[in-house]
mmCIF file of C-alpha atoms and ligand atoms in Angstrom:
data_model
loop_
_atom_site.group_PDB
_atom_site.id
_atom_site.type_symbol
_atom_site.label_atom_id
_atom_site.label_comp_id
_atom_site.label_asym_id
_atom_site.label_seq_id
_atom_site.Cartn_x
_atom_site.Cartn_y
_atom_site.Cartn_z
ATOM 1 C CA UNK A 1 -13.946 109.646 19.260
ATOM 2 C CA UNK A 2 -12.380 111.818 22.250
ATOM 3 C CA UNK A 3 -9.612 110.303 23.781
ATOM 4 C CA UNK A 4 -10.708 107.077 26.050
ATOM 5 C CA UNK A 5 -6.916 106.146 26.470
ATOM 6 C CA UNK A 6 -6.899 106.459 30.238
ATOM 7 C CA UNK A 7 -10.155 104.763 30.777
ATOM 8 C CA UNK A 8 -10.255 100.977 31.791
ATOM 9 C CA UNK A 9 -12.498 98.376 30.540
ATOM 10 C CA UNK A 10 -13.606 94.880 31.976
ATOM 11 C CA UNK A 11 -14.568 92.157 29.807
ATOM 12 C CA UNK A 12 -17.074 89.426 31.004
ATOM 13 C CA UNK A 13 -16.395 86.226 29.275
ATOM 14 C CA UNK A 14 -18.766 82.859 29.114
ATOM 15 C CA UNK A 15 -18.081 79.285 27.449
ATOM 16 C CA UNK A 16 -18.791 80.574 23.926
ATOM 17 C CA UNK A 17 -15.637 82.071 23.714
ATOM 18 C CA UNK A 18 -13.963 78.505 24.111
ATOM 19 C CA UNK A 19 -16.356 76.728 22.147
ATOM 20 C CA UNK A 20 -14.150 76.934 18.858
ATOM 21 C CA UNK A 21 -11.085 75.485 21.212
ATOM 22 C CA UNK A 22 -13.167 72.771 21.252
ATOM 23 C CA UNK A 23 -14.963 73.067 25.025
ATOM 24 C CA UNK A 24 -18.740 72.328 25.325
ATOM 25 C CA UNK A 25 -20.718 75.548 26.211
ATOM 26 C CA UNK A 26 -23.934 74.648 28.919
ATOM 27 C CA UNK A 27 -27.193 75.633 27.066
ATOM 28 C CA UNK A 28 -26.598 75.379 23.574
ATOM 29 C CA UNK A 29 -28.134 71.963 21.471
ATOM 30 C CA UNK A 30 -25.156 70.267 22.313
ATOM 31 C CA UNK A 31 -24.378 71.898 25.171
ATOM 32 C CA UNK A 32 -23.495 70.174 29.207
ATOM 33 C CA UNK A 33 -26.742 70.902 30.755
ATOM 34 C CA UNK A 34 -28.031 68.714 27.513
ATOM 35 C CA UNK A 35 -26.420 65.536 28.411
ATOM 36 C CA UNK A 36 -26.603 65.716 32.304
ATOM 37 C CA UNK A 37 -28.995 67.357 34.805
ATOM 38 C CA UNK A 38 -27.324 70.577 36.882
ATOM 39 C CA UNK A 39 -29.178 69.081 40.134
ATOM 40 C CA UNK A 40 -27.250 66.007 39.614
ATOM 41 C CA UNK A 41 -23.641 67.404 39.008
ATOM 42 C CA UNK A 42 -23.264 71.125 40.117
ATOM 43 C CA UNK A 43 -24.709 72.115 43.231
ATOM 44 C CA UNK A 44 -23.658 71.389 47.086
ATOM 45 C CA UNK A 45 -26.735 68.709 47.398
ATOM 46 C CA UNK A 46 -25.753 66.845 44.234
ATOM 47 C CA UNK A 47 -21.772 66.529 45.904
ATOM 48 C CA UNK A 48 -23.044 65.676 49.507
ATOM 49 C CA UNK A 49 -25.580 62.818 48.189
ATOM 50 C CA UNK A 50 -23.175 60.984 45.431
ATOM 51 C CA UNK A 51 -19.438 62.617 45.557
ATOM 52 C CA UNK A 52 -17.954 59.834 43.376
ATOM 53 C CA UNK A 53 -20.873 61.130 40.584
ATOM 54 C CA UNK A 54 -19.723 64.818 40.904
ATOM 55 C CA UNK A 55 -16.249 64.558 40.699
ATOM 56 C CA UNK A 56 -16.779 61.903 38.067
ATOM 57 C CA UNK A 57 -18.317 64.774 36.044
ATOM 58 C CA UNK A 58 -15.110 67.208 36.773
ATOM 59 C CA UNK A 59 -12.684 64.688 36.690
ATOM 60 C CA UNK A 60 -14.053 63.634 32.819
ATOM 61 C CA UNK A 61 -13.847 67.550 31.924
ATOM 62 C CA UNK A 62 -10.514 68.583 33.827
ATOM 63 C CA UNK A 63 -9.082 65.486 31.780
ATOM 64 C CA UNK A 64 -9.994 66.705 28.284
ATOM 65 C CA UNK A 65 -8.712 70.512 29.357
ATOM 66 C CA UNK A 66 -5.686 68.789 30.490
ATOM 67 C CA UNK A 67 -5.043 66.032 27.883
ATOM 68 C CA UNK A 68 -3.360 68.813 25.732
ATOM 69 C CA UNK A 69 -5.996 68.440 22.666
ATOM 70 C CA UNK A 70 -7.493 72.054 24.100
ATOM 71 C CA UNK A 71 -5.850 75.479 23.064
ATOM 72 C CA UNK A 72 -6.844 78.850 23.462
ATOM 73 C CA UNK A 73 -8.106 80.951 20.349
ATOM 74 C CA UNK A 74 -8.326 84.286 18.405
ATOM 75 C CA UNK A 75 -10.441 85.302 20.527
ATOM 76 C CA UNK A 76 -9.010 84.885 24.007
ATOM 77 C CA UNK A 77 -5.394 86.018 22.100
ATOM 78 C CA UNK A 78 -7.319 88.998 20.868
ATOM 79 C CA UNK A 79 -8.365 89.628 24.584
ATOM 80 C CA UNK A 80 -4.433 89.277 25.442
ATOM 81 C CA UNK A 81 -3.607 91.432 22.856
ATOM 82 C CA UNK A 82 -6.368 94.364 24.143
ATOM 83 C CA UNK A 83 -4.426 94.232 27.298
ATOM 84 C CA UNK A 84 -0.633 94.104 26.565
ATOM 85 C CA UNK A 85 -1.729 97.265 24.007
ATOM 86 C CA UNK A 86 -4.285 99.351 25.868
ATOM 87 C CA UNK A 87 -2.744 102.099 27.553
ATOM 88 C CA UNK A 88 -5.798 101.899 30.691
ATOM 89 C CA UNK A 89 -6.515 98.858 32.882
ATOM 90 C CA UNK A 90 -8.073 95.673 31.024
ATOM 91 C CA UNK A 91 -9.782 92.993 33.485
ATOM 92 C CA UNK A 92 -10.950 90.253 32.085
ATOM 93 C CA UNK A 93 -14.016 88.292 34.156
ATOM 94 C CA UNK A 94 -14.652 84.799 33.182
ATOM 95 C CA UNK A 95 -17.071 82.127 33.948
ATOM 96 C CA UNK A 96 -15.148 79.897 32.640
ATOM 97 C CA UNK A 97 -13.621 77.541 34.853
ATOM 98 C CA UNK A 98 -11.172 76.376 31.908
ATOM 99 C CA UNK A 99 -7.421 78.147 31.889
ATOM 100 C CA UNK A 100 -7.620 79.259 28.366
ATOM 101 C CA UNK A 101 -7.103 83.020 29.227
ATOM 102 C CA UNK A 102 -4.017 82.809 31.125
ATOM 103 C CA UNK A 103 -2.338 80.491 27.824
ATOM 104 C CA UNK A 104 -3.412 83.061 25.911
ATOM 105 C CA UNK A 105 -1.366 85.432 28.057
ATOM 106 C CA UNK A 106 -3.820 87.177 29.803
ATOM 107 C CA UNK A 107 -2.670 88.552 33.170
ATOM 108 C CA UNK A 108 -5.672 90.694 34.796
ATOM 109 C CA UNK A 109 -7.865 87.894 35.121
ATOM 110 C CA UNK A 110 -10.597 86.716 37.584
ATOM 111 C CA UNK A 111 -12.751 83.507 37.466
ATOM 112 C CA UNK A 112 -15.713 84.339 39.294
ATOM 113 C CA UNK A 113 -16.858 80.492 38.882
ATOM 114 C CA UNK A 114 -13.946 79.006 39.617
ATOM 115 C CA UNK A 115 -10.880 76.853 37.914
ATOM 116 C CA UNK A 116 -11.132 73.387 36.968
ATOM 117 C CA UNK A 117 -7.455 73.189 37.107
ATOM 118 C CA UNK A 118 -7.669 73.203 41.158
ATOM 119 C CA UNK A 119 -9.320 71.361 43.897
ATOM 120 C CA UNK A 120 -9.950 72.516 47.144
ATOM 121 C CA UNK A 121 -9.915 70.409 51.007
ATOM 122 C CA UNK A 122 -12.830 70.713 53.071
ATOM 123 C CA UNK A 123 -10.534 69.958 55.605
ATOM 124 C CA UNK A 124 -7.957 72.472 55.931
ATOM 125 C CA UNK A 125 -9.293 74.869 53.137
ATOM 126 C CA UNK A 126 -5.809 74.985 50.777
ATOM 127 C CA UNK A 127 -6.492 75.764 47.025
ATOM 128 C CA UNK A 128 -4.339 73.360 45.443
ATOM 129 C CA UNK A 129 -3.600 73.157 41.604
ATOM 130 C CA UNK A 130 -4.281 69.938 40.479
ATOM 131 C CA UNK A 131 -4.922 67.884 36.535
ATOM 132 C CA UNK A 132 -5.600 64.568 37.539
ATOM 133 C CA UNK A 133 -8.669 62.365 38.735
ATOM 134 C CA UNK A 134 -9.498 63.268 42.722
ATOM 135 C CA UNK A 135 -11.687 60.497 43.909
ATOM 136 C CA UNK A 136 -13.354 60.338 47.919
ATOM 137 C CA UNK A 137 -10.359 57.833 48.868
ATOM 138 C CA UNK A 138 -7.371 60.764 47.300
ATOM 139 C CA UNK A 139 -5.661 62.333 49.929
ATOM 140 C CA UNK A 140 -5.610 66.375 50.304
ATOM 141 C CA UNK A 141 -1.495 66.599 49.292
ATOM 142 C CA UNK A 142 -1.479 69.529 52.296
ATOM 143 C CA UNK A 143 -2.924 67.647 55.036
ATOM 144 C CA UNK A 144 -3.210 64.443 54.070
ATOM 145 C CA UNK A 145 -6.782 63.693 55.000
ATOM 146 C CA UNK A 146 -8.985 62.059 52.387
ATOM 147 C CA UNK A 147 -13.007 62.185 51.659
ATOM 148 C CA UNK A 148 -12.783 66.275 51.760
ATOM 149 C CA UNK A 149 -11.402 67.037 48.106
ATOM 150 C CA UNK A 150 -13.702 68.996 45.597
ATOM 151 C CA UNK A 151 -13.385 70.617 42.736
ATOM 152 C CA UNK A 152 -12.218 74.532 42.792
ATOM 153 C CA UNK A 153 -15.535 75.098 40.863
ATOM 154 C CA UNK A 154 -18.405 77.653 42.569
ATOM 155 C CA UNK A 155 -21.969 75.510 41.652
ATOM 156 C CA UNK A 156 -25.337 76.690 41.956
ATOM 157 C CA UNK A 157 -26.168 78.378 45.123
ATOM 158 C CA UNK A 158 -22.805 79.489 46.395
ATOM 159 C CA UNK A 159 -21.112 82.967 45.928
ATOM 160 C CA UNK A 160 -19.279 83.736 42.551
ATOM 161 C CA UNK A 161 -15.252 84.481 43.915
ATOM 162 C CA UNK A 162 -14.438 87.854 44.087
ATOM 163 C CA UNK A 163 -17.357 89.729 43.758
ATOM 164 C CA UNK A 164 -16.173 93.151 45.376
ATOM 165 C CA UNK A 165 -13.220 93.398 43.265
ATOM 166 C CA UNK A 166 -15.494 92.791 40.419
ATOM 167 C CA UNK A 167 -17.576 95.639 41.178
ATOM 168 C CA UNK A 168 -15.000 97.736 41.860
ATOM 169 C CA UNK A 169 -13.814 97.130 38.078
ATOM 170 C CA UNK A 170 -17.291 97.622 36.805
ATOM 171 C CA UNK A 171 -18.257 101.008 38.907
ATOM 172 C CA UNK A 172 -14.571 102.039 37.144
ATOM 173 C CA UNK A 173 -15.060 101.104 33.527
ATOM 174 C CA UNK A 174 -15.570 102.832 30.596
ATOM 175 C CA UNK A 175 -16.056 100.073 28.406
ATOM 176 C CA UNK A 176 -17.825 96.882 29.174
ATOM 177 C CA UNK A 177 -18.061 94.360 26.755
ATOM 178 C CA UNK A 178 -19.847 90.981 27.244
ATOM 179 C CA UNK A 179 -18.338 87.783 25.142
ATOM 180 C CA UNK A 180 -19.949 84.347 24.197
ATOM 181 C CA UNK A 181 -22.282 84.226 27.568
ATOM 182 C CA UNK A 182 -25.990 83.529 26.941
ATOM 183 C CA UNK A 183 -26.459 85.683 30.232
ATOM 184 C CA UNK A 184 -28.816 83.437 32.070
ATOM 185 C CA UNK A 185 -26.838 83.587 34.896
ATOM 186 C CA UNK A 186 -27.170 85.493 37.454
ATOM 187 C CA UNK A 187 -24.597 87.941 39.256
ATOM 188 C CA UNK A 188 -22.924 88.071 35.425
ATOM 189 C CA UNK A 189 -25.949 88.308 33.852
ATOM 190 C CA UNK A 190 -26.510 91.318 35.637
ATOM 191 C CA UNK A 191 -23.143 93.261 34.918
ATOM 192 C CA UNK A 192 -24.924 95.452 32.400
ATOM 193 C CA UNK A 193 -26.996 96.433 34.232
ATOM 194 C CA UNK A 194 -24.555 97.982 36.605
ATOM 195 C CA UNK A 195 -22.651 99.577 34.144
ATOM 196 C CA UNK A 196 -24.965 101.012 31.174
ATOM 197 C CA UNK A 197 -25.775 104.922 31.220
ATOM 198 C CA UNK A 198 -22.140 105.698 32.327
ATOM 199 C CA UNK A 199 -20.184 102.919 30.494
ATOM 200 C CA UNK A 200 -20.680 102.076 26.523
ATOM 201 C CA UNK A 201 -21.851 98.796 26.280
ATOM 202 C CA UNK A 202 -20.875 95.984 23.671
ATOM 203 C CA UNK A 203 -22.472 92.722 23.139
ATOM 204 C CA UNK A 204 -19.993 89.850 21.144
ATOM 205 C CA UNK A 205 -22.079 86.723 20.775
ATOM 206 C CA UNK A 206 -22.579 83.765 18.487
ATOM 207 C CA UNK A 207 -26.403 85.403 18.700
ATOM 208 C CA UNK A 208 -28.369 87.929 21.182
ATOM 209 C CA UNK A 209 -28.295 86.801 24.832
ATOM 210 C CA UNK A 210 -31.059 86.905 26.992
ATOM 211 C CA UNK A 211 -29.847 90.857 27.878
ATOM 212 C CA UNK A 212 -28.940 91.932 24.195
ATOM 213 C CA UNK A 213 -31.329 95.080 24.516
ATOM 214 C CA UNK A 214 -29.398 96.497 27.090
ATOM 215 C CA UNK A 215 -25.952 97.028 25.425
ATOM 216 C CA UNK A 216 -25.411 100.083 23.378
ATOM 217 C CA UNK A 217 -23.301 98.096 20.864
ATOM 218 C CA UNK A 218 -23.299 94.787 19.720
ATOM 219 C CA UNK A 219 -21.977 92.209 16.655
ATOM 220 C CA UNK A 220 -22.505 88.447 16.303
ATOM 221 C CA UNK A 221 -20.679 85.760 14.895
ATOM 222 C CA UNK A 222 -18.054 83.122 15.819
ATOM 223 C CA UNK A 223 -16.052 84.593 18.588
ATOM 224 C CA UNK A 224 -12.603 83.845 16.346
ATOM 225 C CA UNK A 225 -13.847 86.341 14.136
ATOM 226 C CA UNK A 226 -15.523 89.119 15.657
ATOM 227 C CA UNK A 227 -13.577 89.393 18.926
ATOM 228 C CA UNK A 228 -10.701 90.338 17.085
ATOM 229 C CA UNK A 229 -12.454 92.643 14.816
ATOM 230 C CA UNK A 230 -13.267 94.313 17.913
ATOM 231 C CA UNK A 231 -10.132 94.656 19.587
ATOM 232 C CA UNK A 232 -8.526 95.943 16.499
ATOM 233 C CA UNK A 233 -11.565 98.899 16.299
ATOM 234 C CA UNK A 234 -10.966 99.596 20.115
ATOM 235 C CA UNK A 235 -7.125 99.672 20.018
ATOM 236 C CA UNK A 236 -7.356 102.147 16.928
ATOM 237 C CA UNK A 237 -10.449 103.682 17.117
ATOM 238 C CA UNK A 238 -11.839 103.797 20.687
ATOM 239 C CA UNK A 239 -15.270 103.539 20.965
HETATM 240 N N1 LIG B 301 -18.699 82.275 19.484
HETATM 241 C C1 LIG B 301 -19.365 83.153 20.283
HETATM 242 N N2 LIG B 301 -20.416 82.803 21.056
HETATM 243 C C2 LIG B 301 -20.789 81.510 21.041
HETATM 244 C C3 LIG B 301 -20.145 80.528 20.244
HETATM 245 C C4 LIG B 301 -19.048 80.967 19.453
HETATM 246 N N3 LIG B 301 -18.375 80.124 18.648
HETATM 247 N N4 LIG B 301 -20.771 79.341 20.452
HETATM 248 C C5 LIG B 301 -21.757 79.560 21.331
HETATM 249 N N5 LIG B 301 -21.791 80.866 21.688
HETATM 250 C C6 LIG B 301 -22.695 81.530 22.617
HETATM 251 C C7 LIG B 301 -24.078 80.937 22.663
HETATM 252 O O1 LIG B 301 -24.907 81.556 21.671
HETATM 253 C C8 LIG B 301 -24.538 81.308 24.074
HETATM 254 O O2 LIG B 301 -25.165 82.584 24.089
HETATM 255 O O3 LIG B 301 -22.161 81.366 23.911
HETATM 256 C C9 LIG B 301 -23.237 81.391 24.864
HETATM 257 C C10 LIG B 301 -23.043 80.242 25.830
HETATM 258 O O4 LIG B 301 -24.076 80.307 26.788
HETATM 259 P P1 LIG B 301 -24.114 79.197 27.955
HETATM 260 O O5 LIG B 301 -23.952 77.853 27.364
HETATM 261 O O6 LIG B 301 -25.321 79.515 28.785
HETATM 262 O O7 LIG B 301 -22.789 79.484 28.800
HETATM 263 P P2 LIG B 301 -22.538 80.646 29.835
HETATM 264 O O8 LIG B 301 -23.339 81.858 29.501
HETATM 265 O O9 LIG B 301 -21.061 80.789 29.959
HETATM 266 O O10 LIG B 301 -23.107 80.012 31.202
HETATM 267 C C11 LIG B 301 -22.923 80.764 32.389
HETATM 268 O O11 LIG B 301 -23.834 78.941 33.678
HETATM 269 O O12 LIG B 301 -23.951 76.677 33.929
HETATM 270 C C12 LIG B 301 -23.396 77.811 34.443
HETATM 271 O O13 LIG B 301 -21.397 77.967 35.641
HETATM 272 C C13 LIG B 301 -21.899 77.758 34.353
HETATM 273 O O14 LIG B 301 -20.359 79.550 33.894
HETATM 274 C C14 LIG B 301 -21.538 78.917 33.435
HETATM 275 C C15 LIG B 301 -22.742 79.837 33.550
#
């Protein structure tokens, strides 16, 4: 191994990494998108025709993440861990709209999708963190007007947050490694793409994703168990 030290790596994470804190990932058997229909719940069409039904749907989740029965795991304290202890820049890049990374005590964090933990006024734009129900009669606490509240949450067909800084962090990396995403999604799904030839490439998944053949390195298995296992190799081994 020559020495990576300096170089930085960027971690894209997806709901299988909190599926053992007890958090429902989207496509698996028992997954969301098996219980209710993505056109009904997560897209601008689906809010605009019944609002009360889509924030029904994030007030239900943003209640369980809040109720205090969800806490982060090994693997997103692993991910904590790789950053307090790597001497080169560590970004972690979640879909995840749950705050499980930051309790874990990660710092350099994006949510592409969103956070479920804020709602956001159509009317004057604020960003406001918020763990209760919001309803179409709740009033916006900055302005005051009511009707305009929605979830903090990016749904199908608008732009992922932060997308320049991401690729920044990508074009920069020398290690990307992809955790508990089936990578259906498109701009994550893509991130490999971006990055393999110049970056090494590791795949952590409870099985191959949809773009397992084009990482360079991969393990699967519980998250708990090999996300750790990981971080440990990287922090005394490199890659
Ligand atoms: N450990 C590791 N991986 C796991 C575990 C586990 N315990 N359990 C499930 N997985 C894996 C599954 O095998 C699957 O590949 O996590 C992945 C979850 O895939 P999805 O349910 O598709 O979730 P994700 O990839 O995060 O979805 C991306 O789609 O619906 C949108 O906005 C939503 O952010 C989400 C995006």
């Amino acid at each position: 191994m020559n020495d990576r030290t300096s170089e930085s790596i960027v971690i894209l994470t997806g709901a299988g990494i909190s599926k053992e804190s007890g958090l429902s990932t989207f496509r698996d058997a028992d997954g969301l998108w098996a219980r209710v229909r993505i056109e009904d719940v997560a897209t601008p069409e689906a809010f605009a025709r019944d609002p009360e039904a889509v924030l029904g749907f994030y007030n239900a989740r943003r209640a369980k993440l809040a109720g205090g029965g969800i806490a982060p795991n090994a693997a997103h304290e692993a991910l904590a861990r790789l950053e307090a202890d790597w001497p080169g820049p560590v970004l972690v890049v979640t879909q995840n709209i749950d705050d499980l990374h930051e309790r874990a005590g990660s710092r350099n964090l994006i949510h592409m999708h969103g956070e479920l933990l804020k709602i956001r006024c159509l009317a004057c734009h604020e960003i406001i963190a918020w763990r209760d129900d919001i309803t179409t009669a709740t009033a916006c606490p900055h302005c005051a007007e009511t009707g305009g509240l929605r979830p903090h949450v990016v749904w199908f067909g608008e732009m992922p947050l932060q997308m320049e800084a991401i690729a920044a962090a990508l074009d920069a990396c020398g290690l990307f490694i992809s955790i508990g995403t089936s990578g259906n999604v498109y701009p994550a799904a893509g991130f490999v793409q971006q990055v393999r030839g110049r970056a090494h490439t590791l795949e952590l998944n409870l099985e191959p994703s949809e773009g397992a053949t084009l990482f360079a390195e991969s393990d699967y298995g519980p998250a708990t168990g090999i996300v750790p296992r990981a971080v440990e190799r990287i922090l005394s081994e490199g890659w």
